[in-house]
Amino acid sequence: MSLALPIQTERLVLRLLRPSDLKRFAAYRVDPVLARYQGWIPMSDDEAGAFITAMMRPPTLDVGDWHQIAIADRAGDELRGDIGLCVREHGAVEVGFTLMHEAQGQGFATEALRGLARALFRRPEVVRIVGETDERNRASVRVLERLGMKLVSRHEAIFKQEPCVELRYELARESTERRTAR
């Protein structure tokens, strides 16, 4: 079973990555500032091309399957960033997101994740969406909170050889259904 793409929002389209995304994708995936809080590591253009090729299939909703989908603007279909999603056990889907610098601070991450959440919650097997971030990544914390996600845990960790506090946020299907019913 797979997630139906594309997903359109007011200004964005969530779609499969494409070979034409390579230049922009590779540019932000080697940026050390963007990589600081991300689980991915910088990659060469060849590695980025191979990664995009691997992501050109629709994302499955199989437990343990990570998939990256493109965040592109609707007007010109230009890549702005990507969202990673991984189905976990018990109906949870973990998400992570990256936006290139020039796309930050405009509400794109919130808009993209809100569109993805609506699509995920249409699937009966998805009961909650999970986001984890380093507490120092204040921009990501704000995005998760704007989505209505609730902080459910915090723990000390070592990430990229650096001590940090990881925050886990969750958005339950029931909370989104209550908000829309009002």
PDB file of C-alpha atoms in Angstrom:
ATOM      1  CA  MET A   1       0.000   0.000   0.000  1.00  0.00           C
ATOM      2  CA  SER A   2       1.361   3.448  -0.827  1.00  0.00           C
ATOM      3  CA  LEU A   3       0.739   7.128  -0.166  1.00  0.00           C
ATOM      4  CA  ALA A   4      -1.029   8.837  -3.070  1.00  0.00           C
ATOM      5  CA  LEU A   5       1.032  11.671  -4.522  1.00  0.00           C
ATOM      6  CA  PRO A   6       1.008  14.465  -5.487  1.00  0.00           C
ATOM      7  CA  ILE A   7      -0.522  16.305  -2.533  1.00  0.00           C
ATOM      8  CA  GLN A   8      -1.346  19.931  -3.272  1.00  0.00           C
ATOM      9  CA  THR A   9      -1.606  22.754  -0.765  1.00  0.00           C
ATOM     10  CA  GLU A  10      -2.229  26.440  -1.364  1.00  0.00           C
ATOM     11  CA  ARG A  11       1.348  27.201  -2.464  1.00  0.00           C
ATOM     12  CA  LEU A  12       3.070  23.827  -2.612  1.00  0.00           C
ATOM     13  CA  VAL A  13       2.996  20.384  -4.139  1.00  0.00           C
ATOM     14  CA  LEU A  14       4.336  17.311  -2.352  1.00  0.00           C
ATOM     15  CA  ARG A  15       5.516  14.900  -5.006  1.00  0.00           C
ATOM     16  CA  LEU A  16       8.117  12.309  -5.831  1.00  0.00           C
ATOM     17  CA  LEU A  17      11.668  13.540  -6.231  1.00  0.00           C
ATOM     18  CA  ARG A  18      12.769  13.812  -9.881  1.00  0.00           C
ATOM     19  CA  PRO A  19      16.113  13.845 -11.724  1.00  0.00           C
ATOM     20  CA  SER A  20      15.449  17.527 -12.517  1.00  0.00           C
ATOM     21  CA  ASP A  21      15.623  18.216  -8.735  1.00  0.00           C
ATOM     22  CA  LEU A  22      19.248  17.071  -8.528  1.00  0.00           C
ATOM     23  CA  LYS A  23      20.995  20.454  -8.617  1.00  0.00           C
ATOM     24  CA  ARG A  24      18.852  22.035  -5.888  1.00  0.00           C
ATOM     25  CA  PHE A  25      18.660  18.838  -3.796  1.00  0.00           C
ATOM     26  CA  ALA A  26      22.424  18.300  -3.893  1.00  0.00           C
ATOM     27  CA  ALA A  27      23.060  21.968  -3.026  1.00  0.00           C
ATOM     28  CA  TYR A  28      21.116  21.928   0.231  1.00  0.00           C
ATOM     29  CA  ARG A  29      22.148  18.389   1.159  1.00  0.00           C
ATOM     30  CA  VAL A  30      25.810  19.474   1.440  1.00  0.00           C
ATOM     31  CA  ASP A  31      25.041  22.580   3.516  1.00  0.00           C
ATOM     32  CA  PRO A  32      26.579  22.047   6.996  1.00  0.00           C
ATOM     33  CA  VAL A  33      24.139  24.500   8.617  1.00  0.00           C
ATOM     34  CA  LEU A  34      21.125  22.549   7.313  1.00  0.00           C
ATOM     35  CA  ALA A  35      22.771  19.209   8.154  1.00  0.00           C
ATOM     36  CA  ARG A  36      23.468  20.099  11.795  1.00  0.00           C
ATOM     37  CA  TYR A  37      20.181  18.752  13.178  1.00  0.00           C
ATOM     38  CA  GLN A  38      19.442  16.243  10.412  1.00  0.00           C
ATOM     39  CA  GLY A  39      19.909  12.474  10.460  1.00  0.00           C
ATOM     40  CA  TRP A  40      21.250  12.527   6.913  1.00  0.00           C
ATOM     41  CA  ILE A  41      24.854  13.149   5.992  1.00  0.00           C
ATOM     42  CA  PRO A  42      26.132  15.292   3.116  1.00  0.00           C
ATOM     43  CA  MET A  43      26.374  13.435  -0.191  1.00  0.00           C
ATOM     44  CA  SER A  44      28.126  13.884  -3.500  1.00  0.00           C
ATOM     45  CA  ASP A  45      26.187  14.735  -6.653  1.00  0.00           C
ATOM     46  CA  ASP A  46      26.440  11.087  -7.739  1.00  0.00           C
ATOM     47  CA  GLU A  47      25.116   9.893  -4.367  1.00  0.00           C
ATOM     48  CA  ALA A  48      22.331  12.488  -4.506  1.00  0.00           C
ATOM     49  CA  GLY A  49      21.394  11.309  -8.009  1.00  0.00           C
ATOM     50  CA  ALA A  50      21.273   7.671  -6.873  1.00  0.00           C
ATOM     51  CA  PHE A  51      19.203   8.698  -3.839  1.00  0.00           C
ATOM     52  CA  ILE A  52      16.699  10.555  -6.023  1.00  0.00           C
ATOM     53  CA  THR A  53      16.428   7.539  -8.318  1.00  0.00           C
ATOM     54  CA  ALA A  54      15.681   5.329  -5.299  1.00  0.00           C
ATOM     55  CA  MET A  55      12.967   7.772  -4.157  1.00  0.00           C
ATOM     56  CA  MET A  56      11.142   7.870  -7.498  1.00  0.00           C
ATOM     57  CA  ARG A  57       8.714   5.160  -6.386  1.00  0.00           C
ATOM     58  CA  PRO A  58       5.573   6.000  -4.387  1.00  0.00           C
ATOM     59  CA  PRO A  59       6.187   5.855  -0.624  1.00  0.00           C
ATOM     60  CA  THR A  60       4.830   2.715   0.958  1.00  0.00           C
ATOM     61  CA  LEU A  61       3.166   2.604   4.304  1.00  0.00           C
ATOM     62  CA  ASP A  62       5.155  -0.474   5.309  1.00  0.00           C
ATOM     63  CA  VAL A  63       6.685  -0.486   8.793  1.00  0.00           C
ATOM     64  CA  GLY A  64      10.310   0.651   8.759  1.00  0.00           C
ATOM     65  CA  ASP A  65      10.314   2.045   5.208  1.00  0.00           C
ATOM     66  CA  TRP A  66      11.867   5.555   5.083  1.00  0.00           C
ATOM     67  CA  HIS A  67      10.962   7.649   2.067  1.00  0.00           C
ATOM     68  CA  GLN A  68      11.728  11.238   1.050  1.00  0.00           C
ATOM     69  CA  ILE A  69       9.188  13.263  -0.886  1.00  0.00           C
ATOM     70  CA  ALA A  70       9.781  16.608  -2.545  1.00  0.00           C
ATOM     71  CA  ILE A  71       8.394  19.922  -1.355  1.00  0.00           C
ATOM     72  CA  ALA A  72       8.034  22.039  -4.502  1.00  0.00           C
ATOM     73  CA  ASP A  73       6.294  25.324  -5.216  1.00  0.00           C
ATOM     74  CA  ARG A  74       3.075  24.985  -7.192  1.00  0.00           C
ATOM     75  CA  ALA A  75       3.781  27.880  -9.513  1.00  0.00           C
ATOM     76  CA  GLY A  76       7.049  26.677 -11.048  1.00  0.00           C
ATOM     77  CA  ASP A  77       7.417  23.184  -9.540  1.00  0.00           C
ATOM     78  CA  GLU A  78      10.839  24.198  -8.213  1.00  0.00           C
ATOM     79  CA  LEU A  79      12.203  22.112  -5.324  1.00  0.00           C
ATOM     80  CA  ARG A  80      12.173  23.900  -1.954  1.00  0.00           C
ATOM     81  CA  GLY A  81      13.026  20.968   0.321  1.00  0.00           C
ATOM     82  CA  ASP A  82      11.877  17.515   1.277  1.00  0.00           C
ATOM     83  CA  ILE A  83       9.994  15.547   3.896  1.00  0.00           C
ATOM     84  CA  GLY A  84      11.121  12.180   5.160  1.00  0.00           C
ATOM     85  CA  LEU A  85       8.525   9.790   6.457  1.00  0.00           C
ATOM     86  CA  CYS A  86       8.809   6.408   8.075  1.00  0.00           C
ATOM     87  CA  VAL A  87       5.995   4.180   9.246  1.00  0.00           C
ATOM     88  CA  ARG A  88       6.556   2.880  12.756  1.00  0.00           C
ATOM     89  CA  GLU A  89       4.589   0.276  14.676  1.00  0.00           C
ATOM     90  CA  HIS A  90       1.125   0.821  16.153  1.00  0.00           C
ATOM     91  CA  GLY A  91      -0.066   3.289  13.500  1.00  0.00           C
ATOM     92  CA  ALA A  92       2.661   5.919  13.976  1.00  0.00           C
ATOM     93  CA  VAL A  93       4.344   7.762  11.115  1.00  0.00           C
ATOM     94  CA  GLU A  94       7.545   9.629  11.880  1.00  0.00           C
ATOM     95  CA  VAL A  95       8.285  12.733   9.805  1.00  0.00           C
ATOM     96  CA  GLY A  96      11.331  14.922   9.334  1.00  0.00           C
ATOM     97  CA  PHE A  97      11.801  17.894   7.041  1.00  0.00           C
ATOM     98  CA  THR A  98      14.440  20.052   5.414  1.00  0.00           C
ATOM     99  CA  LEU A  99      13.970  23.343   3.605  1.00  0.00           C
ATOM    100  CA  MET A 100      16.686  25.153   1.698  1.00  0.00           C
ATOM    101  CA  HIS A 101      17.655  28.472   3.291  1.00  0.00           C
ATOM    102  CA  GLU A 102      15.739  30.694   0.867  1.00  0.00           C
ATOM    103  CA  ALA A 103      12.514  28.754   1.537  1.00  0.00           C
ATOM    104  CA  GLN A 104      12.700  29.128   5.308  1.00  0.00           C
ATOM    105  CA  GLY A 105      10.666  31.572   7.361  1.00  0.00           C
ATOM    106  CA  GLN A 106       7.724  31.655   4.931  1.00  0.00           C
ATOM    107  CA  GLY A 107       5.484  28.994   6.455  1.00  0.00           C
ATOM    108  CA  PHE A 108       6.342  26.374   3.822  1.00  0.00           C
ATOM    109  CA  ALA A 109       7.321  23.678   6.331  1.00  0.00           C
ATOM    110  CA  THR A 110       4.093  24.098   8.282  1.00  0.00           C
ATOM    111  CA  GLU A 111       2.006  24.133   5.104  1.00  0.00           C
ATOM    112  CA  ALA A 112       3.739  21.049   3.680  1.00  0.00           C
ATOM    113  CA  LEU A 113       3.452  19.052   6.907  1.00  0.00           C
ATOM    114  CA  ARG A 114      -0.185  20.061   7.358  1.00  0.00           C
ATOM    115  CA  GLY A 115      -0.959  18.798   3.840  1.00  0.00           C
ATOM    116  CA  LEU A 116       0.921  15.566   4.497  1.00  0.00           C
ATOM    117  CA  ALA A 117      -0.863  15.074   7.837  1.00  0.00           C
ATOM    118  CA  ARG A 118      -4.275  15.427   6.162  1.00  0.00           C
ATOM    119  CA  ALA A 119      -3.309  12.808   3.570  1.00  0.00           C
ATOM    120  CA  LEU A 120      -1.868  10.443   6.170  1.00  0.00           C
ATOM    121  CA  PHE A 121      -4.904  10.690   8.440  1.00  0.00           C
ATOM    122  CA  ARG A 122      -7.137   9.668   5.533  1.00  0.00           C
ATOM    123  CA  ARG A 123      -5.492   6.268   5.905  1.00  0.00           C
ATOM    124  CA  PRO A 124      -7.245   4.286   8.670  1.00  0.00           C
ATOM    125  CA  GLU A 125      -4.005   2.578   9.731  1.00  0.00           C
ATOM    126  CA  VAL A 126      -2.349   5.920  10.617  1.00  0.00           C
ATOM    127  CA  VAL A 127      -3.302   6.997  14.129  1.00  0.00           C
ATOM    128  CA  ARG A 128      -0.530   9.462  15.005  1.00  0.00           C
ATOM    129  CA  ILE A 129       2.289  11.460  13.456  1.00  0.00           C
ATOM    130  CA  VAL A 130       5.575  11.783  15.301  1.00  0.00           C
ATOM    131  CA  GLY A 131       8.303  14.395  14.977  1.00  0.00           C
ATOM    132  CA  GLU A 132      11.599  14.418  16.840  1.00  0.00           C
ATOM    133  CA  THR A 133      13.986  17.355  17.013  1.00  0.00           C
ATOM    134  CA  ASP A 134      16.905  18.729  18.962  1.00  0.00           C
ATOM    135  CA  GLU A 135      15.598  21.353  21.382  1.00  0.00           C
ATOM    136  CA  ARG A 136      18.208  23.800  20.035  1.00  0.00           C
ATOM    137  CA  ASN A 137      16.492  23.635  16.639  1.00  0.00           C
ATOM    138  CA  ARG A 138      13.951  26.282  17.612  1.00  0.00           C
ATOM    139  CA  ALA A 139      12.599  26.713  14.071  1.00  0.00           C
ATOM    140  CA  SER A 140      11.635  23.024  13.886  1.00  0.00           C
ATOM    141  CA  VAL A 141      10.126  23.127  17.369  1.00  0.00           C
ATOM    142  CA  ARG A 142       7.934  26.061  16.265  1.00  0.00           C
ATOM    143  CA  VAL A 143       6.818  24.193  13.115  1.00  0.00           C
ATOM    144  CA  LEU A 144       5.823  21.098  15.102  1.00  0.00           C
ATOM    145  CA  GLU A 145       3.937  23.191  17.655  1.00  0.00           C
ATOM    146  CA  ARG A 146       2.142  25.200  14.922  1.00  0.00           C
ATOM    147  CA  LEU A 147       0.922  21.874  13.543  1.00  0.00           C
ATOM    148  CA  GLY A 148      -0.724  21.220  16.897  1.00  0.00           C
ATOM    149  CA  MET A 149       1.756  18.530  17.886  1.00  0.00           C
ATOM    150  CA  LYS A 150       2.164  17.973  21.616  1.00  0.00           C
ATOM    151  CA  LEU A 151       5.466  17.451  23.384  1.00  0.00           C
ATOM    152  CA  VAL A 152       5.337  13.896  24.779  1.00  0.00           C
ATOM    153  CA  SER A 153       8.926  13.284  25.878  1.00  0.00           C
ATOM    154  CA  ARG A 154      12.370  14.722  26.155  1.00  0.00           C
ATOM    155  CA  HIS A 155      15.611  12.895  26.731  1.00  0.00           C
ATOM    156  CA  GLU A 156      19.309  13.540  26.719  1.00  0.00           C
ATOM    157  CA  ALA A 157      21.161  12.038  23.800  1.00  0.00           C
ATOM    158  CA  ILE A 158      24.343  12.198  21.779  1.00  0.00           C
ATOM    159  CA  PHE A 159      23.722  13.243  18.188  1.00  0.00           C
ATOM    160  CA  LYS A 160      26.603  13.646  15.730  1.00  0.00           C
ATOM    161  CA  GLN A 161      29.053  13.346  18.647  1.00  0.00           C
ATOM    162  CA  GLU A 162      27.367  16.238  20.453  1.00  0.00           C
ATOM    163  CA  PRO A 163      25.245  16.118  23.631  1.00  0.00           C
ATOM    164  CA  CYS A 164      21.701  17.349  23.100  1.00  0.00           C
ATOM    165  CA  VAL A 165      18.148  17.065  24.345  1.00  0.00           C
ATOM    166  CA  GLU A 166      15.821  15.371  21.890  1.00  0.00           C
ATOM    167  CA  LEU A 167      12.171  16.361  21.959  1.00  0.00           C
ATOM    168  CA  ARG A 168       9.443  14.011  20.731  1.00  0.00           C
ATOM    169  CA  TYR A 169       6.194  15.527  19.511  1.00  0.00           C
ATOM    170  CA  GLU A 170       3.032  13.699  18.487  1.00  0.00           C
ATOM    171  CA  LEU A 171      -0.150  14.601  16.684  1.00  0.00           C
ATOM    172  CA  ALA A 172      -2.988  12.135  17.233  1.00  0.00           C
ATOM    173  CA  ARG A 173      -5.735  11.569  14.694  1.00  0.00           C
ATOM    174  CA  GLU A 174      -8.352  12.269  17.397  1.00  0.00           C
ATOM    175  CA  SER A 175      -6.959  15.743  18.078  1.00  0.00           C
ATOM    176  CA  THR A 176      -7.170  16.704  14.411  1.00  0.00           C
ATOM    177  CA  GLU A 177     -10.703  15.314  14.140  1.00  0.00           C
ATOM    178  CA  ARG A 178     -11.778  17.369  17.185  1.00  0.00           C
ATOM    179  CA  ARG A 179     -10.278  20.562  15.710  1.00  0.00           C
ATOM    180  CA  THR A 180     -12.053  20.082  12.366  1.00  0.00           C
ATOM    181  CA  ALA A 181     -15.363  19.233  14.034  1.00  0.00           C
ATOM    182  CA  ARG A 182     -15.472  22.650  15.744  1.00  0.00           C
TER     183      ARG A 182
END
